[in-house]
mmCIF file of C-alpha atoms in Angstrom:
data_model
loop_
_atom_site.group_PDB
_atom_site.id
_atom_site.type_symbol
_atom_site.label_atom_id
_atom_site.label_comp_id
_atom_site.label_asym_id
_atom_site.label_seq_id
_atom_site.Cartn_x
_atom_site.Cartn_y
_atom_site.Cartn_z
ATOM 1 C CA MET A 1085 -90.155 11.380 -45.148
ATOM 2 C CA THR A 1086 -88.396 10.484 -48.401
ATOM 3 C CA LEU A 1087 -89.854 8.005 -50.881
ATOM 4 C CA SER A 1088 -87.212 5.413 -50.037
ATOM 5 C CA ALA A 1089 -87.890 5.829 -46.314
ATOM 6 C CA GLN A 1090 -91.628 5.474 -46.915
ATOM 7 C CA THR A 1091 -90.992 2.316 -48.902
ATOM 8 C CA LEU A 1092 -88.844 0.831 -46.141
ATOM 9 C CA ALA A 1093 -91.398 1.754 -43.492
ATOM 10 C CA SER A 1094 -94.207 0.090 -45.424
ATOM 11 C CA GLU A 1095 -92.323 -3.131 -46.142
ATOM 12 C CA PRO A 1096 -93.395 -5.991 -43.893
ATOM 13 C CA GLN A 1097 -90.711 -7.335 -41.586
ATOM 14 C CA LYS A 1098 -89.080 -10.460 -42.906
ATOM 15 C CA PRO A 1099 -89.696 -13.345 -40.497
ATOM 16 C CA PHE A 1100 -86.854 -14.664 -38.387
ATOM 17 C CA GLY A 1101 -86.673 -16.927 -35.381
ATOM 18 C CA ILE A 1102 -84.828 -19.524 -33.375
ATOM 19 C CA ALA A 1103 -85.641 -22.615 -31.339
ATOM 20 C CA ILE A 1104 -83.332 -24.506 -29.021
ATOM 21 C CA HIS A 1105 -83.507 -27.720 -27.018
ATOM 22 C CA GLY A 1106 -81.580 -29.154 -24.112
ATOM 23 C CA GLY A 1107 -82.661 -32.761 -24.439
ATOM 24 C CA ALA A 1108 -85.782 -34.845 -23.961
ATOM 25 C CA GLY A 1109 -86.493 -37.729 -21.626
ATOM 26 C CA THR A 1110 -87.750 -38.662 -18.200
ATOM 27 C CA ILE A 1111 -87.977 -35.159 -16.808
ATOM 28 C CA SER A 1112 -90.232 -35.454 -13.773
ATOM 29 C CA LYS A 1113 -91.451 -32.395 -11.883
ATOM 30 C CA ALA A 1114 -91.271 -34.506 -8.740
ATOM 31 C CA ASN A 1115 -87.517 -34.977 -9.181
ATOM 32 C CA LEU A 1116 -86.690 -31.308 -9.784
ATOM 33 C CA THR A 1117 -86.639 -28.667 -7.092
ATOM 34 C CA PRO A 1118 -87.949 -25.163 -7.884
ATOM 35 C CA GLU A 1119 -84.317 -24.003 -7.828
ATOM 36 C CA GLN A 1120 -83.303 -26.633 -10.381
ATOM 37 C CA ILE A 1121 -86.225 -25.788 -12.649
ATOM 38 C CA LYS A 1122 -85.262 -22.117 -12.510
ATOM 39 C CA ALA A 1123 -81.631 -22.951 -13.313
ATOM 40 C CA TYR A 1124 -82.678 -24.893 -16.419
ATOM 41 C CA GLU A 1125 -85.117 -22.209 -17.521
ATOM 42 C CA ASP A 1126 -82.574 -19.432 -16.985
ATOM 43 C CA MET A 1127 -79.950 -21.221 -19.074
ATOM 44 C CA LEU A 1128 -82.422 -21.993 -21.860
ATOM 45 C CA ARG A 1129 -83.509 -18.361 -21.893
ATOM 46 C CA GLN A 1130 -79.910 -17.158 -22.016
ATOM 47 C CA ALA A 1131 -79.127 -19.456 -24.946
ATOM 48 C CA VAL A 1132 -82.183 -18.568 -27.030
ATOM 49 C CA GLU A 1133 -81.779 -14.844 -26.382
ATOM 50 C CA LYS A 1134 -78.118 -14.894 -27.442
ATOM 51 C CA GLY A 1135 -78.976 -16.688 -30.651
ATOM 52 C CA HIS A 1136 -81.922 -14.384 -31.278
ATOM 53 C CA ALA A 1137 -79.722 -11.318 -30.783
ATOM 54 C CA VAL A 1138 -77.580 -12.470 -33.714
ATOM 55 C CA LEU A 1139 -80.658 -12.751 -35.925
ATOM 56 C CA ALA A 1140 -82.209 -9.468 -34.774
ATOM 57 C CA SER A 1141 -79.045 -7.597 -35.733
ATOM 58 C CA GLY A 1142 -79.132 -9.082 -39.237
ATOM 59 C CA GLY A 1143 -76.668 -11.893 -38.542
ATOM 60 C CA ASP A 1144 -76.826 -15.273 -40.245
ATOM 61 C CA SER A 1145 -78.577 -18.381 -39.034
ATOM 62 C CA LEU A 1146 -75.406 -20.470 -38.795
ATOM 63 C CA GLU A 1147 -73.881 -18.028 -36.322
ATOM 64 C CA ALA A 1148 -77.111 -17.866 -34.318
ATOM 65 C CA VAL A 1149 -77.137 -21.663 -34.052
ATOM 66 C CA ARG A 1150 -73.481 -21.802 -33.028
ATOM 67 C CA VAL A 1151 -73.799 -19.057 -30.393
ATOM 68 C CA ALA A 1152 -76.914 -20.589 -28.824
ATOM 69 C CA ILE A 1153 -75.400 -24.074 -28.683
ATOM 70 C CA ASN A 1154 -72.176 -22.723 -27.144
ATOM 71 C CA VAL A 1155 -74.185 -21.426 -24.175
ATOM 72 C CA LEU A 1156 -75.628 -24.900 -23.594
ATOM 73 C CA GLU A 1157 -72.292 -26.644 -24.198
ATOM 74 C CA ASP A 1158 -70.671 -24.446 -21.545
ATOM 75 C CA SER A 1159 -73.306 -25.346 -18.938
ATOM 76 C CA PRO A 1160 -72.971 -28.485 -16.776
ATOM 77 C CA LEU A 1161 -76.777 -28.835 -16.807
ATOM 78 C CA PHE A 1162 -76.949 -30.397 -20.269
ATOM 79 C CA ASN A 1163 -75.398 -33.479 -21.865
ATOM 80 C CA ALA A 1164 -73.078 -31.637 -24.254
ATOM 81 C CA GLY A 1165 -69.714 -29.961 -23.814
ATOM 82 C CA LYS A 1166 -69.081 -29.302 -20.125
ATOM 83 C CA GLY A 1167 -72.003 -31.484 -19.047
ATOM 84 C CA ALA A 1168 -71.114 -34.512 -21.190
ATOM 85 C CA VAL A 1169 -71.931 -37.902 -19.697
ATOM 86 C CA TYR A 1170 -69.341 -40.622 -19.058
ATOM 87 C CA THR A 1171 -68.546 -43.591 -21.247
ATOM 88 C CA PHE A 1172 -68.489 -47.066 -19.682
ATOM 89 C CA ASP A 1173 -64.727 -46.738 -19.159
ATOM 90 C CA GLY A 1174 -65.070 -43.409 -17.358
ATOM 91 C CA GLY A 1175 -64.131 -41.057 -20.177
ATOM 92 C CA HIS A 1176 -66.025 -38.659 -22.419
ATOM 93 C CA GLU A 1177 -66.691 -38.828 -26.168
ATOM 94 C CA LEU A 1178 -68.559 -35.946 -27.794
ATOM 95 C CA ASP A 1179 -70.381 -35.577 -31.130
ATOM 96 C CA ALA A 1180 -71.819 -32.602 -33.031
ATOM 97 C CA SER A 1181 -73.063 -31.510 -36.446
ATOM 98 C CA ILE A 1182 -74.241 -28.377 -38.218
ATOM 99 C CA MET A 1183 -75.920 -27.777 -41.581
ATOM 100 C CA ASP A 1184 -76.360 -24.728 -43.798
ATOM 101 C CA GLY A 1185 -79.780 -24.668 -45.458
ATOM 102 C CA LYS A 1186 -78.636 -22.254 -48.164
ATOM 103 C CA THR A 1187 -75.892 -24.446 -49.610
ATOM 104 C CA LEU A 1188 -76.714 -27.851 -48.066
ATOM 105 C CA ASN A 1189 -73.131 -27.902 -46.809
ATOM 106 C CA ALA A 1190 -72.657 -29.689 -43.508
ATOM 107 C CA GLY A 1191 -69.963 -30.502 -40.976
ATOM 108 C CA ALA A 1192 -69.768 -33.038 -38.173
ATOM 109 C CA VAL A 1193 -67.404 -34.507 -35.599
ATOM 110 C CA ALA A 1194 -67.761 -37.774 -33.721
ATOM 111 C CA GLY A 1195 -66.021 -39.272 -30.716
ATOM 112 C CA VAL A 1196 -63.886 -36.241 -29.870
ATOM 113 C CA LYS A 1197 -62.413 -36.228 -26.369
ATOM 114 C CA HIS A 1198 -60.665 -32.883 -25.960
ATOM 115 C CA ILE A 1199 -62.854 -30.305 -27.723
ATOM 116 C CA LYS A 1200 -64.574 -27.810 -25.415
ATOM 117 C CA ASN A 1201 -67.218 -26.783 -27.967
ATOM 118 C CA PRO A 1202 -67.716 -29.540 -30.560
ATOM 119 C CA ILE A 1203 -70.265 -27.496 -32.537
ATOM 120 C CA ASN A 1204 -67.508 -24.987 -33.355
ATOM 121 C CA LEU A 1205 -65.309 -27.739 -34.750
ATOM 122 C CA ALA A 1206 -68.225 -29.139 -36.762
ATOM 123 C CA LEU A 1207 -68.653 -25.683 -38.305
ATOM 124 C CA ASP A 1208 -64.936 -25.550 -39.131
ATOM 125 C CA VAL A 1209 -65.134 -28.981 -40.756
ATOM 126 C CA MET A 1210 -67.921 -27.618 -42.949
ATOM 127 C CA GLN A 1211 -66.234 -24.342 -43.813
ATOM 128 C CA HIS A 1212 -62.543 -25.256 -43.890
ATOM 129 C CA SER A 1213 -62.299 -28.878 -45.036
ATOM 130 C CA PRO A 1214 -63.494 -30.886 -48.038
ATOM 131 C CA HIS A 1215 -65.203 -33.376 -45.711
ATOM 132 C CA VAL A 1216 -68.512 -33.671 -43.874
ATOM 133 C CA MET A 1217 -67.578 -35.813 -40.865
ATOM 134 C CA LEU A 1218 -64.309 -36.272 -38.990
ATOM 135 C CA ALA A 1219 -63.935 -38.682 -36.083
ATOM 136 C CA GLY A 1220 -61.778 -39.233 -33.015
ATOM 137 C CA GLU A 1221 -58.092 -38.412 -33.163
ATOM 138 C CA GLY A 1222 -58.348 -37.284 -36.771
ATOM 139 C CA ALA A 1223 -60.935 -34.667 -35.876
ATOM 140 C CA GLU A 1224 -58.707 -33.392 -33.077
ATOM 141 C CA GLU A 1225 -55.686 -33.323 -35.389
ATOM 142 C CA PHE A 1226 -57.748 -31.143 -37.729
ATOM 143 C CA ALA A 1227 -58.699 -28.960 -34.743
ATOM 144 C CA LEU A 1228 -55.030 -28.280 -34.082
ATOM 145 C CA THR A 1229 -54.615 -27.019 -37.651
ATOM 146 C CA ARG A 1230 -57.393 -24.536 -36.831
ATOM 147 C CA ASP A 1231 -55.544 -23.366 -33.677
ATOM 148 C CA TYR A 1232 -57.896 -25.017 -31.183
ATOM 149 C CA SER A 1233 -56.671 -25.470 -27.627
ATOM 150 C CA LEU A 1234 -57.440 -29.017 -26.539
ATOM 151 C CA VAL A 1235 -58.905 -29.427 -23.051
ATOM 152 C CA PRO A 1236 -58.115 -32.348 -20.727
ATOM 153 C CA GLN A 1237 -60.765 -35.030 -20.203
ATOM 154 C CA GLU A 1238 -61.123 -33.776 -16.626
ATOM 155 C CA TYR A 1239 -62.778 -30.613 -17.978
ATOM 156 C CA PHE A 1240 -65.926 -32.667 -18.595
ATOM 157 C CA ASP A 1241 -65.930 -34.411 -15.187
ATOM 158 C CA SER A 1242 -68.763 -33.770 -12.728
ATOM 159 C CA PRO A 1243 -70.009 -35.574 -9.599
ATOM 160 C CA ALA A 1244 -73.601 -35.771 -10.874
ATOM 161 C CA ARG A 1245 -72.623 -37.362 -14.187
ATOM 162 C CA HIS A 1246 -70.253 -39.776 -12.422
ATOM 163 C CA GLU A 1247 -73.108 -40.874 -10.167
ATOM 164 C CA GLN A 1248 -75.166 -41.514 -13.307
ATOM 165 C CA LEU A 1249 -72.369 -43.691 -14.662
ATOM 166 C CA LEU A 1250 -72.152 -45.766 -11.491
ATOM 167 C CA LYS A 1251 -75.910 -46.376 -11.514
ATOM 168 C CA ALA A 1252 -75.879 -47.253 -15.210
ATOM 169 C CA ARG A 1253 -73.000 -49.701 -14.744
ATOM 170 C CA GLN A 1254 -74.884 -51.402 -11.916
ATOM 171 C CA LYS A 1255 -78.049 -51.721 -14.002
ATOM 172 C CA LEU A 1256 -76.073 -53.070 -16.966
ATOM 173 C CA ALA A 1257 -74.319 -55.629 -14.773
ATOM 174 C CA GLU A 1258 -77.597 -56.826 -13.286
ATOM 175 C CA GLN A 1259 -79.245 -57.148 -16.688
ATOM 176 C CA GLU A 1260 -76.262 -58.869 -18.310
ATOM 177 C CA LEU A 1261 -76.181 -61.362 -15.442
ATOM 178 C CA ALA A 1262 -79.854 -62.119 -15.983
ATOM 179 C CA SER A 1263 -79.959 -62.163 -19.786
ATOM 180 C CA LYS A 1264 -76.327 -62.746 -20.896
ATOM 181 C CA ASP A 1265 -77.227 -60.337 -23.710
ATOM 182 C CA TYR A 1266 -75.492 -56.967 -24.134
ATOM 183 C CA GLN A 1267 -78.231 -55.598 -26.379
ATOM 184 C CA ALA A 1268 -80.988 -56.585 -23.957
ATOM 185 C CA SER A 1269 -79.117 -55.113 -21.002
ATOM 186 C CA LEU A 1270 -78.621 -51.818 -22.824
ATOM 187 C CA MET A 1271 -82.265 -51.591 -23.858
ATOM 188 C CA ALA A 1272 -83.250 -52.112 -20.220
ATOM 189 C CA LEU A 1273 -81.572 -48.871 -19.157
ATOM 190 C CA ASP A 1274 -83.895 -46.006 -18.223
ATOM 191 C CA LEU A 1275 -84.367 -43.230 -20.765
ATOM 192 C CA GLU A 1276 -82.291 -40.795 -18.708
ATOM 193 C CA TYR A 1277 -79.189 -42.894 -19.442
ATOM 194 C CA LYS A 1278 -79.874 -43.402 -23.137
ATOM 195 C CA PHE A 1279 -79.805 -39.876 -24.424
ATOM 196 C CA GLY A 1280 -79.341 -36.188 -23.833
ATOM 197 C CA THR A 1281 -78.503 -33.567 -26.393
ATOM 198 C CA VAL A 1282 -78.578 -29.848 -27.125
ATOM 199 C CA GLY A 1283 -79.476 -28.221 -30.400
ATOM 200 C CA ALA A 1284 -80.686 -25.148 -32.229
ATOM 201 C CA VAL A 1285 -82.486 -24.278 -35.454
ATOM 202 C CA ALA A 1286 -82.746 -20.789 -36.904
ATOM 203 C CA LEU A 1287 -84.158 -18.688 -39.741
ATOM 204 C CA ASP A 1288 -82.383 -15.405 -40.438
ATOM 205 C CA LYS A 1289 -83.701 -12.216 -42.085
ATOM 206 C CA GLN A 1290 -82.126 -13.269 -45.378
ATOM 207 C CA GLY A 1291 -84.330 -16.378 -45.420
ATOM 208 C CA ASN A 1292 -81.509 -18.793 -44.663
ATOM 209 C CA LEU A 1293 -82.129 -21.808 -42.430
ATOM 210 C CA ALA A 1294 -79.567 -23.632 -40.294
ATOM 211 C CA ALA A 1295 -79.553 -26.444 -37.752
ATOM 212 C CA GLY A 1296 -77.021 -27.785 -35.270
ATOM 213 C CA THR A 1297 -76.834 -30.492 -32.620
ATOM 214 C CA SER A 1298 -74.249 -31.343 -29.945
ATOM 215 C CA THR A 1299 -74.092 -34.175 -27.418
ATOM 216 C CA GLY A 1300 -72.061 -36.128 -24.923
ATOM 217 C CA GLY A 1301 -73.804 -39.290 -26.118
ATOM 218 C CA MET A 1302 -75.211 -42.154 -24.086
ATOM 219 C CA THR A 1303 -74.222 -42.812 -20.478
ATOM 220 C CA ALA A 1304 -71.975 -45.892 -20.206
ATOM 221 C CA LYS A 1305 -71.662 -46.225 -23.983
ATOM 222 C CA ARG A 1306 -69.026 -48.655 -25.278
ATOM 223 C CA TYR A 1307 -67.051 -49.524 -28.374
ATOM 224 C CA GLY A 1308 -66.923 -45.968 -29.741
ATOM 225 C CA ARG A 1309 -70.716 -45.831 -30.116
ATOM 226 C CA VAL A 1310 -71.969 -42.862 -32.150
ATOM 227 C CA GLY A 1311 -75.598 -41.755 -32.101
ATOM 228 C CA ASP A 1312 -77.682 -39.597 -34.409
ATOM 229 C CA SER A 1313 -76.386 -36.158 -33.390
ATOM 230 C CA PRO A 1314 -73.493 -36.015 -35.905
ATOM 231 C CA VAL A 1315 -75.419 -37.850 -38.624
ATOM 232 C CA ILE A 1316 -76.822 -35.491 -41.249
ATOM 233 C CA GLY A 1317 -80.439 -36.395 -41.966
ATOM 234 C CA ALA A 1318 -80.875 -38.239 -38.684
ATOM 235 C CA GLY A 1319 -80.123 -35.751 -35.904
ATOM 236 C CA THR A 1320 -79.617 -32.591 -37.965
ATOM 237 C CA TYR A 1321 -80.944 -31.292 -41.271
ATOM 238 C CA ALA A 1322 -81.585 -27.913 -42.934
ATOM 239 C CA GLU A 1323 -82.750 -26.804 -46.368
ATOM 240 C CA ASN A 1324 -83.835 -23.295 -47.327
ATOM 241 C CA LYS A 1325 -87.563 -22.798 -47.973
ATOM 242 C CA VAL A 1326 -88.233 -26.218 -46.435
ATOM 243 C CA CYS A 1327 -87.176 -26.635 -42.812
ATOM 244 C CA ALA A 1328 -84.386 -26.987 -40.271
ATOM 245 C CA VAL A 1329 -84.460 -29.736 -37.641
ATOM 246 C CA SER A 1330 -82.402 -30.719 -34.586
ATOM 247 C CA ALA A 1331 -83.270 -33.942 -32.795
ATOM 248 C CA THR A 1332 -82.840 -35.399 -29.331
ATOM 249 C CA GLY A 1333 -83.649 -38.975 -28.455
ATOM 250 C CA HIS A 1334 -82.598 -42.604 -28.637
ATOM 251 C CA GLY A 1335 -80.098 -42.161 -31.457
ATOM 252 C CA GLU A 1336 -80.277 -45.631 -32.943
ATOM 253 C CA TYR A 1337 -83.947 -45.078 -33.803
ATOM 254 C CA PHE A 1338 -83.342 -41.583 -35.135
ATOM 255 C CA ILE A 1339 -80.654 -42.941 -37.459
ATOM 256 C CA ARG A 1340 -82.732 -45.847 -38.726
ATOM 257 C CA TYR A 1341 -85.812 -43.715 -39.309
ATOM 258 C CA HIS A 1342 -83.890 -40.768 -40.780
ATOM 259 C CA VAL A 1343 -85.938 -38.504 -38.507
ATOM 260 C CA ALA A 1344 -84.686 -35.010 -39.373
ATOM 261 C CA GLY A 1345 -84.641 -35.725 -43.100
ATOM 262 C CA ASP A 1346 -88.039 -37.404 -43.015
ATOM 263 C CA ILE A 1347 -89.653 -34.348 -41.442
ATOM 264 C CA CYS A 1348 -88.203 -32.035 -44.086
ATOM 265 C CA ALA A 1349 -89.169 -34.438 -46.880
ATOM 266 C CA ARG A 1350 -92.805 -34.384 -45.738
ATOM 267 C CA VAL A 1351 -92.756 -30.590 -45.819
ATOM 268 C CA LYS A 1352 -91.058 -30.470 -49.236
ATOM 269 C CA TYR A 1353 -92.783 -33.252 -51.134
ATOM 270 C CA GLN A 1354 -96.130 -33.633 -49.358
ATOM 271 C CA ASP A 1355 -96.696 -29.920 -48.742
ATOM 272 C CA LYS A 1356 -97.332 -30.517 -45.054
ATOM 273 C CA SER A 1357 -96.880 -27.864 -42.408
ATOM 274 C CA ILE A 1358 -93.822 -28.107 -40.190
ATOM 275 C CA ILE A 1359 -96.109 -28.787 -37.220
ATOM 276 C CA GLN A 1360 -97.936 -31.635 -38.966
ATOM 277 C CA ALA A 1361 -94.777 -33.190 -40.413
ATOM 278 C CA ALA A 1362 -92.868 -33.118 -37.121
ATOM 279 C CA ASP A 1363 -95.837 -34.493 -35.190
ATOM 280 C CA GLU A 1364 -96.346 -37.368 -37.631
ATOM 281 C CA VAL A 1365 -92.728 -38.468 -37.421
ATOM 282 C CA ILE A 1366 -92.254 -38.102 -33.656
ATOM 283 C CA ASN A 1367 -95.670 -39.101 -32.310
ATOM 284 C CA GLN A 1368 -96.694 -41.630 -34.935
ATOM 285 C CA ARG A 1369 -93.935 -43.207 -37.027
ATOM 286 C CA LEU A 1370 -91.164 -43.093 -34.425
ATOM 287 C CA MET A 1371 -93.345 -43.911 -31.439
ATOM 288 C CA THR A 1372 -94.897 -46.906 -33.221
ATOM 289 C CA ALA A 1373 -91.390 -48.250 -33.761
ATOM 290 C CA GLY A 1374 -90.531 -47.821 -30.067
ATOM 291 C CA GLY A 1375 -88.341 -44.747 -30.515
ATOM 292 C CA THR A 1376 -88.442 -41.997 -27.927
ATOM 293 C CA GLY A 1377 -87.364 -38.369 -28.062
ATOM 294 C CA GLY A 1378 -88.286 -35.123 -29.775
ATOM 295 C CA VAL A 1379 -87.245 -32.435 -32.235
ATOM 296 C CA ILE A 1380 -87.214 -28.704 -32.694
ATOM 297 C CA ALA A 1381 -88.013 -27.526 -36.212
ATOM 298 C CA ILE A 1382 -88.507 -24.236 -38.053
ATOM 299 C CA ASP A 1383 -89.660 -23.558 -41.608
ATOM 300 C CA GLY A 1384 -88.914 -20.808 -44.113
ATOM 301 C CA ARG A 1385 -91.759 -18.658 -42.785
ATOM 302 C CA GLY A 1386 -90.618 -18.823 -39.192
ATOM 303 C CA ASN A 1387 -93.179 -21.371 -38.007
ATOM 304 C CA ILE A 1388 -91.812 -23.523 -35.183
ATOM 305 C CA ALA A 1389 -92.626 -27.058 -34.013
ATOM 306 C CA THR A 1390 -91.315 -28.717 -30.831
ATOM 307 C CA PRO A 1391 -92.982 -32.156 -30.530
ATOM 308 C CA PHE A 1392 -91.747 -34.864 -28.176
ATOM 309 C CA ASN A 1393 -93.075 -38.244 -27.050
ATOM 310 C CA THR A 1394 -91.310 -38.338 -23.680
ATOM 311 C CA GLU A 1395 -92.303 -36.848 -20.327
ATOM 312 C CA GLY A 1396 -90.563 -33.581 -21.111
ATOM 313 C CA MET A 1397 -88.124 -31.714 -23.339
ATOM 314 C CA TYR A 1398 -86.054 -28.686 -22.361
ATOM 315 C CA ARG A 1399 -86.728 -26.071 -25.036
ATOM 316 C CA ALA A 1400 -87.131 -22.384 -25.831
ATOM 317 C CA THR A 1401 -88.255 -20.369 -28.841
ATOM 318 C CA MET A 1402 -88.166 -16.747 -30.048
ATOM 319 C CA ARG A 1403 -89.882 -15.433 -33.187
ATOM 320 C CA ASN A 1404 -89.387 -11.972 -34.670
ATOM 321 C CA ASP A 1405 -89.598 -9.400 -31.859
ATOM 322 C CA GLU A 1406 -91.664 -11.580 -29.527
ATOM 323 C CA PRO A 1407 -90.379 -12.479 -26.048
ATOM 324 C CA ALA A 1408 -88.780 -15.854 -25.366
ATOM 325 C CA GLN A 1409 -90.979 -18.832 -24.621
ATOM 326 C CA VAL A 1410 -89.232 -21.301 -22.284
ATOM 327 C CA MET A 1411 -90.765 -24.724 -21.667
ATOM 328 C CA ILE A 1412 -89.937 -28.113 -20.156
ATOM 329 C CA TRP A 1413 -93.226 -30.006 -20.095
ATOM 330 C CA THR A 1414 -96.262 -29.950 -22.373
ATOM 331 C CA SER A 1415 -97.445 -26.869 -20.513
ATOM 332 C CA LYS A 1416 -95.829 -24.756 -17.849
#
């Protein structure tokens, strides 16, 4: 063995890893059949393994995040891409964001209606425009300059999501009749209507962190409502040597409490572990305020945190050469 080969063999492996989520909320074992649970677990495993494969081969964290999220966006099981929920008027409006921990560059899109994989467009906004966030028709006009093929709204249609819309409309109508207050009627909706998101965070072998989040938003949302998913610092944040975070939850709270940024700030300025920082924000600060949801987070050493204050959160993790860990509830 040559000296250089001996040196390489003796060098410790640089940590790398990825975590993904498919949303948090009222995920009851009683309401899921064994077949449904397996379908969710299989898709989560497929997504985390595809992202991990990018990292294992020396690829960068941004690409790992994008690839993993694409798998979830292309599945009707999750509220993003193909599985996007309906707006009150029966359409679909999608949001996404991505952030590069190395440069602190970020890209986001909000309220797009014809983009199959919004996370890809968010990445293009970051890499090929001078802006951070593009919205609605403008974002889709930019997509055309990048040779995207727009998909019809019907691409996002599904019987299950339409049934959710009908139930949400009924609940909203009943509450508005009783309270005459739009805000009160919206707050009365069950958690399953209020949010659903997919996301990924990754650390590559070069030490670069990245985070991304994609969503179909809130069932029966009105007035062009935008949640936390495309908001840098609320639903997505990444900074090298600190942490990368992707959130899922009741977006209005995550925006007001700057959840993703707050977690990273606690790691950076208070020297807290990623596990402690994420737990404090999700299970103390946010929960005290009445906010529900969870996050996935990874630090510069490959440590991963996945706290949530709801019944469950679809998630999966892979570190270094370890096998995938796929989870829905606190314990399997």
